[in-house]
């Protein structure tokens, strides 16, 4: 079966007046359709750079990215990117914020507007459509940001620490909420996070990177009972601590303090 996403021998270096900084070195992996992959690694190892390369925001120094068996060239509309901050515009209400991506891509019409309305209703924000972002909680703002991304109907979602700005209790609830939304939509997702518990609770597989220049150290498959079908339920499973220790030990062996 052809992978939904395939990264082949990806390397990247940044250049400045001080010389070359090698961020990633010979990264190769694939993601199946509907799979939820988490990526963890030492701080500054290049996790966010990897997502920027996959999204097409920057061009790799070496290597290729393939989607559905076709080589990717530049940004691809099949990829949606959710950043650390929600970046909702205060002068626009929640509905118009959710429509922003469609507007930028010149895809805003009555059909796509109705799709946004249905997403807002499905995920509990229809009553807040006319409100400004400052009138919503942090968790609701992140849900609105996800709807803005889903409105573009991407096949693949890239999540760059989307819960890191939230307090711990809200973070748990929003992580559970958004993970369930992504799975219910059948999306292929890649999450970058520093939170190992978060990675274990949401992922089907965890990819562990080394220090910079990052390489893939190991990949840990995650499997919970079928009835543990949400991140919060997974955290209560006996397997959770075992997976957490496996990830933590792998990172520690790589010199992470």
mmCIF file of C-alpha atoms in Angstrom:
data_model
loop_
_atom_site.group_PDB
_atom_site.id
_atom_site.type_symbol
_atom_site.label_atom_id
_atom_site.label_comp_id
_atom_site.label_asym_id
_atom_site.label_seq_id
_atom_site.Cartn_x
_atom_site.Cartn_y
_atom_site.Cartn_z
ATOM 1 C CA UNK A 1 0.000 0.000 0.000
ATOM 2 C CA UNK A 2 1.295 3.456 -0.906
ATOM 3 C CA UNK A 3 1.915 5.592 2.230
ATOM 4 C CA UNK A 4 -0.118 8.745 2.685
ATOM 5 C CA UNK A 5 3.115 10.622 3.406
ATOM 6 C CA UNK A 6 6.688 9.531 2.777
ATOM 7 C CA UNK A 7 9.805 11.435 3.805
ATOM 8 C CA UNK A 8 12.905 10.255 1.940
ATOM 9 C CA UNK A 9 16.460 11.058 3.110
ATOM 10 C CA UNK A 10 15.526 14.569 4.225
ATOM 11 C CA UNK A 11 18.355 16.860 5.342
ATOM 12 C CA UNK A 12 18.398 20.571 5.995
ATOM 13 C CA UNK A 13 20.944 23.232 6.934
ATOM 14 C CA UNK A 14 20.513 26.889 7.823
ATOM 15 C CA UNK A 15 23.080 29.366 6.534
ATOM 16 C CA UNK A 16 24.105 32.656 8.133
ATOM 17 C CA UNK A 17 27.095 34.983 8.302
ATOM 18 C CA UNK A 18 28.491 32.698 11.013
ATOM 19 C CA UNK A 19 28.381 29.658 8.747
ATOM 20 C CA UNK A 20 26.243 26.565 8.313
ATOM 21 C CA UNK A 21 24.011 25.042 11.000
ATOM 22 C CA UNK A 22 22.931 21.507 10.156
ATOM 23 C CA UNK A 23 19.443 20.907 11.563
ATOM 24 C CA UNK A 24 18.360 17.552 10.102
ATOM 25 C CA UNK A 25 20.381 14.687 8.678
ATOM 26 C CA UNK A 26 19.018 11.888 6.464
ATOM 27 C CA UNK A 27 15.495 11.631 7.915
ATOM 28 C CA UNK A 28 13.318 8.914 6.368
ATOM 29 C CA UNK A 29 9.898 7.679 7.508
ATOM 30 C CA UNK A 30 6.387 7.100 6.207
ATOM 31 C CA UNK A 31 2.895 7.635 7.604
ATOM 32 C CA UNK A 32 -0.125 5.523 6.695
ATOM 33 C CA UNK A 33 -3.504 7.027 5.857
ATOM 34 C CA UNK A 34 -5.381 7.795 9.081
ATOM 35 C CA UNK A 35 -2.312 7.248 11.274
ATOM 36 C CA UNK A 36 -1.462 9.615 14.141
ATOM 37 C CA UNK A 37 2.324 10.012 14.450
ATOM 38 C CA UNK A 38 3.991 11.893 17.319
ATOM 39 C CA UNK A 39 7.530 13.262 17.061
ATOM 40 C CA UNK A 40 9.619 13.907 20.172
ATOM 41 C CA UNK A 41 13.258 14.783 20.713
ATOM 42 C CA UNK A 42 15.639 17.106 22.563
ATOM 43 C CA UNK A 43 14.836 20.805 22.598
ATOM 44 C CA UNK A 44 16.231 22.509 19.503
ATOM 45 C CA UNK A 45 16.821 19.274 17.604
ATOM 46 C CA UNK A 46 14.793 20.371 14.574
ATOM 47 C CA UNK A 47 11.272 19.026 15.183
ATOM 48 C CA UNK A 48 9.538 22.229 14.068
ATOM 49 C CA UNK A 49 11.941 22.534 11.136
ATOM 50 C CA UNK A 50 10.834 19.074 10.036
ATOM 51 C CA UNK A 51 7.179 20.167 10.039
ATOM 52 C CA UNK A 52 8.062 23.327 8.103
ATOM 53 C CA UNK A 53 9.746 21.177 5.462
ATOM 54 C CA UNK A 54 6.780 18.798 5.223
ATOM 55 C CA UNK A 55 4.388 21.744 4.930
ATOM 56 C CA UNK A 56 6.420 23.216 2.069
ATOM 57 C CA UNK A 57 7.153 26.455 3.941
ATOM 58 C CA UNK A 58 10.873 25.836 3.460
ATOM 59 C CA UNK A 59 12.740 23.762 0.885
ATOM 60 C CA UNK A 60 14.990 20.908 2.075
ATOM 61 C CA UNK A 61 18.700 20.978 1.372
ATOM 62 C CA UNK A 62 18.462 17.334 0.366
ATOM 63 C CA UNK A 63 15.784 14.667 0.125
ATOM 64 C CA UNK A 64 12.192 14.442 -1.016
ATOM 65 C CA UNK A 65 8.654 14.410 0.370
ATOM 66 C CA UNK A 66 5.951 12.322 -1.302
ATOM 67 C CA UNK A 67 2.167 12.387 -0.822
ATOM 68 C CA UNK A 68 0.033 9.529 -2.140
ATOM 69 C CA UNK A 69 2.954 8.306 -4.236
ATOM 70 C CA UNK A 70 3.595 11.696 -5.865
ATOM 71 C CA UNK A 71 6.613 13.896 -5.216
ATOM 72 C CA UNK A 72 5.679 17.116 -3.456
ATOM 73 C CA UNK A 73 6.852 20.416 -4.939
ATOM 74 C CA UNK A 74 6.320 23.488 -2.751
ATOM 75 C CA UNK A 75 3.279 23.953 -0.515
ATOM 76 C CA UNK A 76 0.510 21.415 -1.022
ATOM 77 C CA UNK A 77 -3.193 22.147 -0.313
ATOM 78 C CA UNK A 78 -3.586 18.597 1.025
ATOM 79 C CA UNK A 79 -1.540 19.612 4.089
ATOM 80 C CA UNK A 80 -2.960 21.674 6.952
ATOM 81 C CA UNK A 81 -0.694 23.263 9.579
ATOM 82 C CA UNK A 82 -1.771 24.099 13.137
ATOM 83 C CA UNK A 83 0.798 26.196 15.002
ATOM 84 C CA UNK A 84 1.616 26.700 18.692
ATOM 85 C CA UNK A 85 -0.534 29.856 18.873
ATOM 86 C CA UNK A 86 -4.032 30.082 17.490
ATOM 87 C CA UNK A 87 -3.294 33.329 15.566
ATOM 88 C CA UNK A 88 -6.961 34.307 15.569
ATOM 89 C CA UNK A 89 -7.492 37.908 14.456
ATOM 90 C CA UNK A 90 -9.150 39.992 17.152
ATOM 91 C CA UNK A 91 -10.968 42.272 14.707
ATOM 92 C CA UNK A 92 -12.754 39.292 13.135
ATOM 93 C CA UNK A 93 -15.421 37.189 14.807
ATOM 94 C CA UNK A 94 -15.011 33.428 15.220
ATOM 95 C CA UNK A 95 -16.913 32.587 12.040
ATOM 96 C CA UNK A 96 -14.822 34.924 9.873
ATOM 97 C CA UNK A 97 -11.633 33.676 11.569
ATOM 98 C CA UNK A 98 -12.634 30.112 10.723
ATOM 99 C CA UNK A 99 -13.145 31.222 7.098
ATOM 100 C CA UNK A 100 -9.773 32.983 6.830
ATOM 101 C CA UNK A 101 -7.861 30.155 5.143
ATOM 102 C CA UNK A 102 -10.629 29.705 2.597
ATOM 103 C CA UNK A 103 -10.596 33.433 1.951
ATOM 104 C CA UNK A 104 -6.812 33.482 1.415
ATOM 105 C CA UNK A 105 -7.017 30.536 -0.977
ATOM 106 C CA UNK A 106 -9.944 32.177 -2.804
ATOM 107 C CA UNK A 107 -12.194 29.233 -1.961
ATOM 108 C CA UNK A 108 -14.733 31.147 0.126
ATOM 109 C CA UNK A 109 -18.227 30.678 -1.285
ATOM 110 C CA UNK A 110 -21.656 29.692 0.005
ATOM 111 C CA UNK A 111 -20.769 25.986 -0.052
ATOM 112 C CA UNK A 112 -17.552 26.431 1.936
ATOM 113 C CA UNK A 113 -19.255 28.867 4.338
ATOM 114 C CA UNK A 114 -21.892 26.244 5.055
ATOM 115 C CA UNK A 115 -19.105 23.711 5.689
ATOM 116 C CA UNK A 116 -17.619 26.083 8.289
ATOM 117 C CA UNK A 117 -21.021 26.539 9.945
ATOM 118 C CA UNK A 118 -21.440 22.757 10.189
ATOM 119 C CA UNK A 119 -17.957 22.361 11.695
ATOM 120 C CA UNK A 120 -18.696 25.070 14.270
ATOM 121 C CA UNK A 121 -21.946 23.334 15.158
ATOM 122 C CA UNK A 122 -20.421 19.852 15.282
ATOM 123 C CA UNK A 123 -17.642 20.954 17.599
ATOM 124 C CA UNK A 124 -19.656 23.166 19.910
ATOM 125 C CA UNK A 125 -18.766 26.660 18.744
ATOM 126 C CA UNK A 126 -21.874 27.644 16.768
ATOM 127 C CA UNK A 127 -23.203 29.723 19.682
ATOM 128 C CA UNK A 128 -19.939 31.703 19.674
ATOM 129 C CA UNK A 129 -19.755 32.426 15.923
ATOM 130 C CA UNK A 130 -20.321 36.170 16.341
ATOM 131 C CA UNK A 131 -17.948 36.595 19.282
ATOM 132 C CA UNK A 132 -14.402 37.932 19.136
ATOM 133 C CA UNK A 133 -11.457 35.675 20.069
ATOM 134 C CA UNK A 134 -10.848 37.541 23.347
ATOM 135 C CA UNK A 135 -14.311 36.480 24.518
ATOM 136 C CA UNK A 136 -13.410 32.773 24.290
ATOM 137 C CA UNK A 137 -11.353 30.534 26.551
ATOM 138 C CA UNK A 138 -7.964 29.276 25.412
ATOM 139 C CA UNK A 139 -9.372 25.844 24.690
ATOM 140 C CA UNK A 140 -12.214 27.226 22.585
ATOM 141 C CA UNK A 141 -9.770 29.389 20.639
ATOM 142 C CA UNK A 142 -7.679 26.312 19.804
ATOM 143 C CA UNK A 143 -10.799 24.504 18.657
ATOM 144 C CA UNK A 144 -11.620 27.474 16.414
ATOM 145 C CA UNK A 145 -8.077 27.343 15.006
ATOM 146 C CA UNK A 146 -8.516 23.648 14.231
ATOM 147 C CA UNK A 147 -11.832 24.333 12.483
ATOM 148 C CA UNK A 148 -10.077 27.008 10.385
ATOM 149 C CA UNK A 149 -7.610 24.303 9.315
ATOM 150 C CA UNK A 150 -10.250 21.595 8.762
ATOM 151 C CA UNK A 151 -12.339 23.985 6.650
ATOM 152 C CA UNK A 152 -9.668 23.666 3.946
ATOM 153 C CA UNK A 153 -10.293 19.897 3.881
ATOM 154 C CA UNK A 154 -6.645 18.828 4.201
ATOM 155 C CA UNK A 155 -5.714 15.143 4.077
ATOM 156 C CA UNK A 156 -2.757 15.590 6.434
ATOM 157 C CA UNK A 157 -2.619 17.702 9.608
ATOM 158 C CA UNK A 158 0.650 18.991 11.042
ATOM 159 C CA UNK A 159 0.412 20.011 14.716
ATOM 160 C CA UNK A 160 3.306 22.004 16.169
ATOM 161 C CA UNK A 161 2.779 21.916 19.960
ATOM 162 C CA UNK A 162 -0.765 23.281 19.607
ATOM 163 C CA UNK A 163 -1.566 22.877 23.318
ATOM 164 C CA UNK A 164 1.639 24.295 24.839
ATOM 165 C CA UNK A 165 0.200 27.754 25.617
ATOM 166 C CA UNK A 166 -2.642 26.325 27.723
ATOM 167 C CA UNK A 167 -2.671 25.661 31.471
ATOM 168 C CA UNK A 168 -2.269 21.984 32.369
ATOM 169 C CA UNK A 169 -5.906 21.164 33.109
ATOM 170 C CA UNK A 170 -7.128 22.904 29.946
ATOM 171 C CA UNK A 171 -4.331 21.277 27.970
ATOM 172 C CA UNK A 172 -5.494 17.789 28.944
ATOM 173 C CA UNK A 173 -9.089 18.531 28.009
ATOM 174 C CA UNK A 174 -8.269 20.273 24.714
ATOM 175 C CA UNK A 175 -5.768 17.588 23.701
ATOM 176 C CA UNK A 176 -8.460 14.977 24.285
ATOM 177 C CA UNK A 177 -11.028 17.039 22.411
ATOM 178 C CA UNK A 178 -8.906 17.869 19.362
ATOM 179 C CA UNK A 179 -7.402 14.384 19.082
ATOM 180 C CA UNK A 180 -10.887 12.892 18.987
ATOM 181 C CA UNK A 181 -11.951 15.422 16.333
ATOM 182 C CA UNK A 182 -8.954 14.523 14.155
ATOM 183 C CA UNK A 183 -9.636 10.794 14.468
ATOM 184 C CA UNK A 184 -13.357 11.219 13.802
ATOM 185 C CA UNK A 185 -12.465 13.091 10.598
ATOM 186 C CA UNK A 186 -10.143 10.244 9.549
ATOM 187 C CA UNK A 187 -7.208 12.606 9.095
ATOM 188 C CA UNK A 188 -3.556 11.612 8.936
ATOM 189 C CA UNK A 189 -1.765 13.649 11.627
ATOM 190 C CA UNK A 190 1.761 14.436 12.790
ATOM 191 C CA UNK A 191 2.162 15.999 16.233
ATOM 192 C CA UNK A 192 5.383 17.605 17.460
ATOM 193 C CA UNK A 193 5.476 17.868 21.249
ATOM 194 C CA UNK A 194 7.840 18.125 24.225
ATOM 195 C CA UNK A 195 5.237 16.442 26.438
ATOM 196 C CA UNK A 196 5.951 12.711 26.473
ATOM 197 C CA UNK A 197 2.648 11.903 28.196
ATOM 198 C CA UNK A 198 0.836 13.776 25.451
ATOM 199 C CA UNK A 199 2.710 11.843 22.757
ATOM 200 C CA UNK A 200 1.900 8.475 24.346
ATOM 201 C CA UNK A 201 -1.751 9.387 24.889
ATOM 202 C CA UNK A 202 -2.510 10.483 21.304
ATOM 203 C CA UNK A 203 -0.180 8.575 18.987
ATOM 204 C CA UNK A 204 -0.301 5.320 17.078
ATOM 205 C CA UNK A 205 3.472 5.558 16.788
ATOM 206 C CA UNK A 206 6.185 7.768 18.299
ATOM 207 C CA UNK A 207 9.240 8.812 16.307
ATOM 208 C CA UNK A 208 12.202 9.800 18.493
ATOM 209 C CA UNK A 209 14.856 12.165 17.166
ATOM 210 C CA UNK A 210 18.458 12.579 18.331
ATOM 211 C CA UNK A 211 20.194 15.828 19.178
ATOM 212 C CA UNK A 212 20.931 18.229 16.313
ATOM 213 C CA UNK A 213 21.613 17.489 13.562
ATOM 214 C CA UNK A 214 18.574 15.309 14.140
ATOM 215 C CA UNK A 215 18.398 11.756 12.932
ATOM 216 C CA UNK A 216 15.781 9.132 13.746
ATOM 217 C CA UNK A 217 16.940 7.235 16.797
ATOM 218 C CA UNK A 218 14.033 4.816 17.072
ATOM 219 C CA UNK A 219 10.314 4.426 16.495
ATOM 220 C CA UNK A 220 7.975 3.084 19.182
ATOM 221 C CA UNK A 221 4.593 1.646 18.145
ATOM 222 C CA UNK A 222 1.752 2.393 20.574
ATOM 223 C CA UNK A 223 -1.162 0.019 21.066
ATOM 224 C CA UNK A 224 -3.945 0.368 23.639
ATOM 225 C CA UNK A 225 -7.138 -1.656 24.127
ATOM 226 C CA UNK A 226 -9.963 -0.750 21.742
ATOM 227 C CA UNK A 227 -12.059 0.684 24.574
ATOM 228 C CA UNK A 228 -9.283 3.160 25.429
ATOM 229 C CA UNK A 229 -10.331 5.324 22.514
ATOM 230 C CA UNK A 230 -9.365 8.769 23.802
ATOM 231 C CA UNK A 231 -6.175 10.320 25.228
ATOM 232 C CA UNK A 232 -7.697 10.672 28.711
ATOM 233 C CA UNK A 233 -8.748 7.014 28.765
ATOM 234 C CA UNK A 234 -5.322 5.947 27.545
ATOM 235 C CA UNK A 235 -3.662 7.787 30.441
ATOM 236 C CA UNK A 236 -5.536 5.483 32.842
ATOM 237 C CA UNK A 237 -4.410 2.268 31.158
ATOM 238 C CA UNK A 238 -1.655 0.134 32.744
ATOM 239 C CA UNK A 239 0.239 0.185 29.421
ATOM 240 C CA UNK A 240 0.592 3.973 29.617
ATOM 241 C CA UNK A 241 3.442 4.077 32.139
ATOM 242 C CA UNK A 242 5.335 1.349 30.284
ATOM 243 C CA UNK A 243 5.212 3.294 27.016
ATOM 244 C CA UNK A 244 6.149 6.510 28.823
ATOM 245 C CA UNK A 245 9.214 4.823 30.338
ATOM 246 C CA UNK A 246 10.239 3.405 26.953
ATOM 247 C CA UNK A 247 10.146 6.869 25.381
ATOM 248 C CA UNK A 248 11.856 8.529 28.342
ATOM 249 C CA UNK A 249 14.646 5.942 28.472
ATOM 250 C CA UNK A 250 15.241 6.259 24.744
ATOM 251 C CA UNK A 251 15.605 10.023 25.084
ATOM 252 C CA UNK A 252 17.833 9.685 28.168
ATOM 253 C CA UNK A 253 20.130 7.299 26.334
ATOM 254 C CA UNK A 254 20.551 10.041 23.767
ATOM 255 C CA UNK A 255 21.884 12.391 26.424
ATOM 256 C CA UNK A 256 18.738 14.343 27.222
ATOM 257 C CA UNK A 257 18.741 15.581 30.788
#
